[in-house]
Short mmCIF file of C-alpha atoms in Angstrom, two decimals:
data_model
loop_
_atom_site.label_atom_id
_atom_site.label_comp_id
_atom_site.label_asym_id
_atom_site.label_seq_id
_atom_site.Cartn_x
_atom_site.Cartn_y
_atom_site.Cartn_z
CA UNK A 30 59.08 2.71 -41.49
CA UNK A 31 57.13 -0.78 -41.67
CA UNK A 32 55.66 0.11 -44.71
CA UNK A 33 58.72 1.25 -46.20
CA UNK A 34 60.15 -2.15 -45.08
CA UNK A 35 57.54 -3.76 -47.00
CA UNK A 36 58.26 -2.10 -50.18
CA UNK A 37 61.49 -2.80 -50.14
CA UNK A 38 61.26 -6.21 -49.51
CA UNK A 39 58.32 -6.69 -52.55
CA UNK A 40 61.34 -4.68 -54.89
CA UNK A 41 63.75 -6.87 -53.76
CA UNK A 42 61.68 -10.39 -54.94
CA UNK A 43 60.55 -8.73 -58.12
CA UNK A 44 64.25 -8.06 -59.38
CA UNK A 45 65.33 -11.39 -57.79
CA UNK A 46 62.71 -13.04 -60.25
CA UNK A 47 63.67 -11.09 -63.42
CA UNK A 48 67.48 -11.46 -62.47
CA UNK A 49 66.69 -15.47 -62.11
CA UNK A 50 64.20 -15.58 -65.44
CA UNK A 51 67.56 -13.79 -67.19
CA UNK A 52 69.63 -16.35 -66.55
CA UNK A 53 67.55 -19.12 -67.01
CA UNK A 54 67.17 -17.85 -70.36
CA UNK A 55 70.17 -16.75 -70.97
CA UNK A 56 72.02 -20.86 -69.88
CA UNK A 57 69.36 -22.32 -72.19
CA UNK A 58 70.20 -20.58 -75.29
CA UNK A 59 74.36 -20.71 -74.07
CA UNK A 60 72.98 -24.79 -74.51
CA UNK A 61 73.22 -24.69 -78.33
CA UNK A 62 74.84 -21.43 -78.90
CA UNK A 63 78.30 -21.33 -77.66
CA UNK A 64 78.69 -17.63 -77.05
CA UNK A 65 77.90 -16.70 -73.05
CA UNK A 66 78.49 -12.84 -73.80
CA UNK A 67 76.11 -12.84 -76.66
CA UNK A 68 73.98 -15.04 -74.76
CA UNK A 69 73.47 -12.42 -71.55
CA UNK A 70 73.39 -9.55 -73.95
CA UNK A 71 70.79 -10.43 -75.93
CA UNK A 72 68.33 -12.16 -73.20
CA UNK A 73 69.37 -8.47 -71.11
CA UNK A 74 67.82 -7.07 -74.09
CA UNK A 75 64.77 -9.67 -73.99
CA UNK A 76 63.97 -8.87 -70.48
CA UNK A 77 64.38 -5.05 -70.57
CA UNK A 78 61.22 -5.40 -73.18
CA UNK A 79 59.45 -8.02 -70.84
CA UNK A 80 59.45 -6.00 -67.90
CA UNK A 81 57.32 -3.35 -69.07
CA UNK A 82 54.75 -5.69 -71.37
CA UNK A 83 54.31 -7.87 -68.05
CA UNK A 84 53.68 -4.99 -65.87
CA UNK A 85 51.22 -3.37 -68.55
CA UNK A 86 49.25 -6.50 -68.17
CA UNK A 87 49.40 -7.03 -64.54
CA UNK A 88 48.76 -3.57 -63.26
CA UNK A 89 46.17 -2.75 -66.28
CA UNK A 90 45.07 -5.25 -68.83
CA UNK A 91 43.85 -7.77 -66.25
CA UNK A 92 42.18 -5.21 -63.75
CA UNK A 93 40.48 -3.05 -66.45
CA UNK A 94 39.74 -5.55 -68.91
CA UNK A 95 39.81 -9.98 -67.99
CA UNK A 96 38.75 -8.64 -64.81
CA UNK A 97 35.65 -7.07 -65.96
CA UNK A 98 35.07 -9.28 -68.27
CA UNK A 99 36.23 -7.55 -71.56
CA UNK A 100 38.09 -10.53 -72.63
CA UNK A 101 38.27 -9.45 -76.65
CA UNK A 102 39.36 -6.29 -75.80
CA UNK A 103 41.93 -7.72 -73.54
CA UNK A 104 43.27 -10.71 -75.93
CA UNK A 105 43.75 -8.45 -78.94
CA UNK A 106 45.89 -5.78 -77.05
CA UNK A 107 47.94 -8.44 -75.89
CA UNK A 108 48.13 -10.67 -78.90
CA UNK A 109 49.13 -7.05 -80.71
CA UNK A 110 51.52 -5.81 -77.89
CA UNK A 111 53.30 -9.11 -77.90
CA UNK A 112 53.50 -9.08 -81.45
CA UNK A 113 55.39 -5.71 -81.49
CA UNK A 114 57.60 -6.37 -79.01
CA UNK A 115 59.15 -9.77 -80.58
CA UNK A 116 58.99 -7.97 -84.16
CA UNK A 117 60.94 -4.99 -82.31
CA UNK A 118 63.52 -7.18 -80.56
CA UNK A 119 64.15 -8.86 -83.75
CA UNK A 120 65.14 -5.92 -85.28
CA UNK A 121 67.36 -5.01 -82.56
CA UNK A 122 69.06 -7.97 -82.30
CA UNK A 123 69.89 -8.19 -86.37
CA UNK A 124 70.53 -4.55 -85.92
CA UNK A 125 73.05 -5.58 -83.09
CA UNK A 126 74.47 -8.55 -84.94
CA UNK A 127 73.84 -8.91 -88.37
CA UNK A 128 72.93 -12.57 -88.03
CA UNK A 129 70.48 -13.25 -90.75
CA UNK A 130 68.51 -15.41 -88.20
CA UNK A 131 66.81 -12.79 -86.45
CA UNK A 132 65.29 -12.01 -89.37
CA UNK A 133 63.58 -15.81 -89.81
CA UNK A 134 59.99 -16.25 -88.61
CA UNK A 135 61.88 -18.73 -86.39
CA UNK A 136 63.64 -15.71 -84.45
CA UNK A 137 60.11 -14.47 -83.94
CA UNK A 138 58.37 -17.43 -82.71
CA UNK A 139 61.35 -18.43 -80.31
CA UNK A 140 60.94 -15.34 -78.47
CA UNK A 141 57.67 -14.97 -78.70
CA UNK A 142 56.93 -18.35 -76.95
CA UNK A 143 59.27 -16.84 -74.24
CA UNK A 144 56.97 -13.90 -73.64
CA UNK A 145 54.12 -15.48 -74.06
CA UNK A 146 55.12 -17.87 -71.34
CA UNK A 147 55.92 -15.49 -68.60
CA UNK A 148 52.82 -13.29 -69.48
CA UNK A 149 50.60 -16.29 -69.09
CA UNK A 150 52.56 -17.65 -65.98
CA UNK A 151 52.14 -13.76 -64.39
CA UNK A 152 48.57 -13.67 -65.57
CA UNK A 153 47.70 -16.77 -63.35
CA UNK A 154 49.57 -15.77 -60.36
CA UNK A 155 47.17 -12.31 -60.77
CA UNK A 156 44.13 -14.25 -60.63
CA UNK A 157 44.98 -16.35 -57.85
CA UNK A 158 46.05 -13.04 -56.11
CA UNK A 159 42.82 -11.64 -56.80
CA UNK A 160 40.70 -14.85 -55.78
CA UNK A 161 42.73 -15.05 -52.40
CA UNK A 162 41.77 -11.10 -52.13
CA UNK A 163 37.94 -11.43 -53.21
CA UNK A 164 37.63 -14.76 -50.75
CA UNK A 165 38.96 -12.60 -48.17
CA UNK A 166 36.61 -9.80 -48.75
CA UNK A 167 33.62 -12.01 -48.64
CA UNK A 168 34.97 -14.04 -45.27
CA UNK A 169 34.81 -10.34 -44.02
CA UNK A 170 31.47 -9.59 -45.49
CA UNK A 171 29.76 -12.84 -43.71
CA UNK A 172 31.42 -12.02 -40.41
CA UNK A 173 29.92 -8.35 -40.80
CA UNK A 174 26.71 -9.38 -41.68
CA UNK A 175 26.41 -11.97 -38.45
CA UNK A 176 28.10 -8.72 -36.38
CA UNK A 177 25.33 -6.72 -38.01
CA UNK A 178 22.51 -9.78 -37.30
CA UNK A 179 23.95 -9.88 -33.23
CA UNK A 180 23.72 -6.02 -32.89
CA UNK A 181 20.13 -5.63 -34.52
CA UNK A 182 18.99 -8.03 -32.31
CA UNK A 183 20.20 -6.55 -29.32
CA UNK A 184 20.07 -2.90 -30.82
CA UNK A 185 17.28 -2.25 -33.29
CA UNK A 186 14.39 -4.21 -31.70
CA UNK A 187 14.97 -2.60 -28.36
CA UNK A 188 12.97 -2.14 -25.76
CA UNK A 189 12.61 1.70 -25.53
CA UNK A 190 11.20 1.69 -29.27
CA UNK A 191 8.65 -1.60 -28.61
CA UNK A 192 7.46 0.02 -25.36
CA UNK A 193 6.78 3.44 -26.91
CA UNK A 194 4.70 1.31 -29.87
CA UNK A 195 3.11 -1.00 -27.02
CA UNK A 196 1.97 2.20 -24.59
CA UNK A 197 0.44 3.77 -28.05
CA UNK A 198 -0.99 0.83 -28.97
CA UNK A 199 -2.72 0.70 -25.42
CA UNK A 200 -4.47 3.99 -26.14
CA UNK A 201 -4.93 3.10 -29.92
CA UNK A 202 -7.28 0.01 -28.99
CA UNK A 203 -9.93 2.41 -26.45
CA UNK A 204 -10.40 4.78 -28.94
CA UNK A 205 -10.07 2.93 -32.29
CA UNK A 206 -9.70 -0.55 -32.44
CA UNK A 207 -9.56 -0.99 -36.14
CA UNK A 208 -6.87 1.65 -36.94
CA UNK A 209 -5.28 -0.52 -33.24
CA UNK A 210 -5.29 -3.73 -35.52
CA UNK A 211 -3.49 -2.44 -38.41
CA UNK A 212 -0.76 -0.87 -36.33
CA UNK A 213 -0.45 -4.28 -34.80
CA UNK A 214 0.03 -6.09 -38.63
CA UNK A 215 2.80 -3.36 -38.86
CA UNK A 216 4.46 -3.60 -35.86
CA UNK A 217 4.52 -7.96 -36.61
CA UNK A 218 5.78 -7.05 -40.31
CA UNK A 219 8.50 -4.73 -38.94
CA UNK A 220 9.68 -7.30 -36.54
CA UNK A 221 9.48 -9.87 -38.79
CA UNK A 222 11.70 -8.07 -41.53
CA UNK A 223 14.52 -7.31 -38.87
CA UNK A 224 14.56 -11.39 -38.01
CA UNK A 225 13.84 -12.85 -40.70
CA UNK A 226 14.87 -11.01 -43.78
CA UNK A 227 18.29 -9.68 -42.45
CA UNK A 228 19.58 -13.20 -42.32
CA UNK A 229 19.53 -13.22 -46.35
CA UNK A 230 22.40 -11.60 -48.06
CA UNK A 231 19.98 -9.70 -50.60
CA UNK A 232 16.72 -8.65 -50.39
CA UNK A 233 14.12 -6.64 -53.19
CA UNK A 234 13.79 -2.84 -52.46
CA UNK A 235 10.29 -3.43 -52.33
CA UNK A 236 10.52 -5.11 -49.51
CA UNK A 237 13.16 -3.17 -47.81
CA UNK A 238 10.86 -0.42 -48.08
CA UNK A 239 7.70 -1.89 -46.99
CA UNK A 240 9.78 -2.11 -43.79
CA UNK A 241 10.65 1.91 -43.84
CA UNK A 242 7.35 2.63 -44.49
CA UNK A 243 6.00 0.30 -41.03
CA UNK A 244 8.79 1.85 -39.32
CA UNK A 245 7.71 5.80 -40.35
CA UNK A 246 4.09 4.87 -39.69
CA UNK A 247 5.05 3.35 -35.85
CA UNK A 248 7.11 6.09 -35.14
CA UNK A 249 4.85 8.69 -36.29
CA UNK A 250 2.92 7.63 -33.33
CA UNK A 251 4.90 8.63 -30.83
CA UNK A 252 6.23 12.00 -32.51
CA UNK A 253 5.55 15.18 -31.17
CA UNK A 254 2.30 16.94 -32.64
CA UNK A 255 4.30 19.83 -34.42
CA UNK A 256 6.68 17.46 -35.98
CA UNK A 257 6.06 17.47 -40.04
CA UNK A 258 7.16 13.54 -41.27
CA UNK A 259 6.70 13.08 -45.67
CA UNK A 260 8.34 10.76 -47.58
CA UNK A 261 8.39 9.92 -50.84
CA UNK A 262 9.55 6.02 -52.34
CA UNK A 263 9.09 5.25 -56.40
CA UNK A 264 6.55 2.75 -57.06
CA UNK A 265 8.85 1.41 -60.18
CA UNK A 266 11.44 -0.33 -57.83
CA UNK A 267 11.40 -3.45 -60.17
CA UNK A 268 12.67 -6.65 -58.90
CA UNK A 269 15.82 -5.51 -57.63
CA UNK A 270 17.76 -6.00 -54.16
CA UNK A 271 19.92 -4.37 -51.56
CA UNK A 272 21.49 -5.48 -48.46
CA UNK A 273 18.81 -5.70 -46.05
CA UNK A 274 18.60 -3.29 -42.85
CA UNK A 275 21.08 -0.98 -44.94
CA UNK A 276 18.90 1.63 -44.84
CA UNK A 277 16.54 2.08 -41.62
CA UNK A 278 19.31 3.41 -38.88
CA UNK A 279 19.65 6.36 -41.94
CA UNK A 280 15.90 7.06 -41.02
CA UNK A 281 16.42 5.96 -37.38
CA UNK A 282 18.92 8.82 -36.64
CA UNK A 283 16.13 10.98 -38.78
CA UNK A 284 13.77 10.19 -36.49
CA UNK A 285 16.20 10.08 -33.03
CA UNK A 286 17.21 13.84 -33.78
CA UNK A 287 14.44 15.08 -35.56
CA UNK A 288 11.77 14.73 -32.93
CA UNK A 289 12.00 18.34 -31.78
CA UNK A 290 10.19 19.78 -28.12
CA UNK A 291 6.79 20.76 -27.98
CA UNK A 292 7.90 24.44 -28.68
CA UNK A 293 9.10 24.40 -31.98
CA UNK A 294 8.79 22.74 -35.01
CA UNK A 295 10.47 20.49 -36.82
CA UNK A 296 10.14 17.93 -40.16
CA UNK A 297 11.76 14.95 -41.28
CA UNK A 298 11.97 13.94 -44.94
CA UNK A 299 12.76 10.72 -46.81
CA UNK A 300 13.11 9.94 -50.33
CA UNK A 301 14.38 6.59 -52.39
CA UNK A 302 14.68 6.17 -56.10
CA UNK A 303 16.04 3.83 -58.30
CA UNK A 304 17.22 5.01 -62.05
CA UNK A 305 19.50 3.29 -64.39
CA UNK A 306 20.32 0.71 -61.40
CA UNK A 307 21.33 3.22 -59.32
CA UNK A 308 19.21 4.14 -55.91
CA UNK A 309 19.17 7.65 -54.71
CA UNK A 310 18.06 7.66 -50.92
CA UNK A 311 17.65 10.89 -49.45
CA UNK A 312 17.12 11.69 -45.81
CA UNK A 313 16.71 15.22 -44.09
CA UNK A 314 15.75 16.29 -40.50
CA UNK A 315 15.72 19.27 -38.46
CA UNK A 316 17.34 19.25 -34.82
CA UNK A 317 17.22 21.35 -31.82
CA UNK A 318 20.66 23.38 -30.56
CA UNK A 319 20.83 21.61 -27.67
CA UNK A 320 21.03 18.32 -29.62
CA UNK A 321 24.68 16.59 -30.04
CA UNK A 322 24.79 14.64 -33.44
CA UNK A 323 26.31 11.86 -32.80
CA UNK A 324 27.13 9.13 -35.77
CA UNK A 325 26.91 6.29 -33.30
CA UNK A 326 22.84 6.70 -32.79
CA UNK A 327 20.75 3.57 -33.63
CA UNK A 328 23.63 0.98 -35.07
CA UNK A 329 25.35 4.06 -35.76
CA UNK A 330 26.55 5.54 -39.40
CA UNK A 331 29.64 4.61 -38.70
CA UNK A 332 28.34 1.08 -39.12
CA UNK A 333 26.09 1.51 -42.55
CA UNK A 334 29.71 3.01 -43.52
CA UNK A 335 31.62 -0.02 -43.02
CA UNK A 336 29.05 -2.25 -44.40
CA UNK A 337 28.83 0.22 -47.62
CA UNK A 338 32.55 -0.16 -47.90
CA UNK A 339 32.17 -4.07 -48.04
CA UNK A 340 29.33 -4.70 -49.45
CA UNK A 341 29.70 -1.48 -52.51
CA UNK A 342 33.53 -1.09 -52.69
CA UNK A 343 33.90 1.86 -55.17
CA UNK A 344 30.09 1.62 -55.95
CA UNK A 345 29.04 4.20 -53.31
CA UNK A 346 28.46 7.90 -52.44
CA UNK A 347 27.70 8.77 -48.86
CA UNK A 348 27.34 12.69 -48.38
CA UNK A 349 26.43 14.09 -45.43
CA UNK A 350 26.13 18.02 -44.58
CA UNK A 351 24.95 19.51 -41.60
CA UNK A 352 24.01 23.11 -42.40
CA UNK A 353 22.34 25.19 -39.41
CA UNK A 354 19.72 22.88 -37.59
CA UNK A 355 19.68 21.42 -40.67
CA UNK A 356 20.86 17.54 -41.10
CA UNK A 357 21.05 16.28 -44.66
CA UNK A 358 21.93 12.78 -46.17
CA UNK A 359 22.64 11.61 -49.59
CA UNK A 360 23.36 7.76 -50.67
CA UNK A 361 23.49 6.25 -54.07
CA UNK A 362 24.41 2.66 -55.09
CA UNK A 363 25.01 0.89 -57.84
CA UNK A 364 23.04 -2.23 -57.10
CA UNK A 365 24.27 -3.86 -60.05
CA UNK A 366 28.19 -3.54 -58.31
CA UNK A 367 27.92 -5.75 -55.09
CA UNK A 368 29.98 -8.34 -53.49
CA UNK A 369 27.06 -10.39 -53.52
CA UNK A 370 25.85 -12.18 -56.91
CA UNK A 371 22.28 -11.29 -57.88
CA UNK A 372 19.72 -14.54 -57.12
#
């Protein structure tokens, strides 16, 4: 019922606006031509033409073309579709009349500057529309990503996951200190990533998957014996960037589920790709019966969703399947469509 409210309401301006651009017209020509009929009849006729032309460009010129940027493409339609409209409303109106004015370049230009005018007055009421829209979207983007910064901080570097590294580490240093020391350098670059790094709105894959890699390595320390970890990340990531901490609770609810009992075996597998600026990340784990997926584990997917849906609006494919004891998860991206402007 609200909604319906609101539609009505939105119908009820635009028709109050054409009704009001009629007669505006329609008084200014009654100025010098004396005739009010003929006046309202052939302005009627004007604005039944308009309507559609200002639509066209409102609902589809400006999103799929001056929106992205194909302004040629746009410009020439509407130069042309202009064009054929006045030369169409010129024969109409002679056709109507008979008056040999309407067929005068005059005729043409008159009501051409009247189109033109209220398809460059809508097309700047679009773009504010659409700045007030993308400033809003990026207000809610910032406030995410501090939400985001607040709950890593209290979430992801928690103190079940540093103990578990710490009481490994313990062991690690009385039986080999060297391999004790690197785990230490990861552990330091893993917690440096999570402060440091998810502060910045972009970051380079590279990096991004440094941090995976720590994070498989420290958690492969505590899994159980008969647990089968393999991942596989392309070495030709290039210089590009992704959201940072977008992808580790995907391989923190691998790892939360697909530690399986000392009984039975289980596996957990990662890939990440990048082709054509587009990144493939695939994740895949095995779980026990007794387990209960939940999508709230780690930050939760339901979070990585809502930050996908802000951060990649209509840029993203999140599939995931669970088939048997078998959890699978597909993400691509198309890093090159992002709220955030490449540095």
């Amino acid at each position: 019922m609200h909604t319906r409210l609101i539609i009505s309401k939105k119908t009820l301006y635009h028709i109050t606006g054409w009704c009001t651009c009629w007669l505006v017209l329609a008084f200014e020509d009654y100025s010098y031509y004396p005739y009010l009929y003929r006046c309202l009849l052939t302005n009627f006729i004007n604005i039944l033409l308009f309507i559609p032309a200002i639509y066209f460009n409102v609902g589809v010129l400006i999103p799929k073309l001056l929106l992205q940027k194909r302004n040629y493409t746009y410009f020439f339609i509407s130069i042309a579709m202009i064009a054929i409209i006045c030369f169409s409303l010129n024969r109409i109106h002679f056709w109507m009349s008979a008056v040999a004015y309407y067929q005068s370049w005059g005729a043409f230009f008159a009501i051409s500057t009247e189109l033109t005018a209220l398809y460059v007055f809508t097309t700047v009421i679009r773009f504010v529309q659409s700045y007030h829209k993308a400033e809003a979207a990026l207000s809610e983007v910032k406030a995410q990503n501090l939400e985001m910064e607040l709950g890593l901080l209290k979430s992801q570097i928690n103190p079940h996951f540093l103990f578990n590294t710490l009481n490994n580490l313990y062991f690690l240093i009385a039986k080999n200190k060297d391999h004790a020391q690197e785990v230490v350098l990861k552990l330091s670059n893993h917690l440096s990533h999570q402060l440091y790094d998810n502060s910045k709105e972009m970051v380079p894959i590279k990096k991004e998957v440094e941090n995976l890699i720590n994070y498989i390595e420290l958690e492969s320390l505590r899994s159980a014996e008969n647990t089968t970890v393999s991942y596989h990340f392309s070495d030709t990531l290039h210089e590009q960037k992704i959201a940072p901490m977008l992808l580790l609770p995907l391989l923190e609810n691998a790892f939360k589920h697909g530690n399986t009992s000392a009984t039975s075996a289980g596996y957990i597998q990662c890939s990440l790709t990048v082709e054509n600026h587009i990144l493939y990340f695939y994740c895949e784990n095995s779980f026990e019966p007794v387990q209960n997926i939940k999508e709230n584990s780690g930050i939760g997917l339901n979070n990585v969703k809502r930050r996908l849906a802000l951060l990649y609006p209509q840029s993203h494919q999140l599939d995931i399947t669970v088939q048997g004891l078998i959890f699978r998860l597909q993400l691509q991206i198309h890093l090159d469509e992002t709220k955030y402007p490449h540095h």
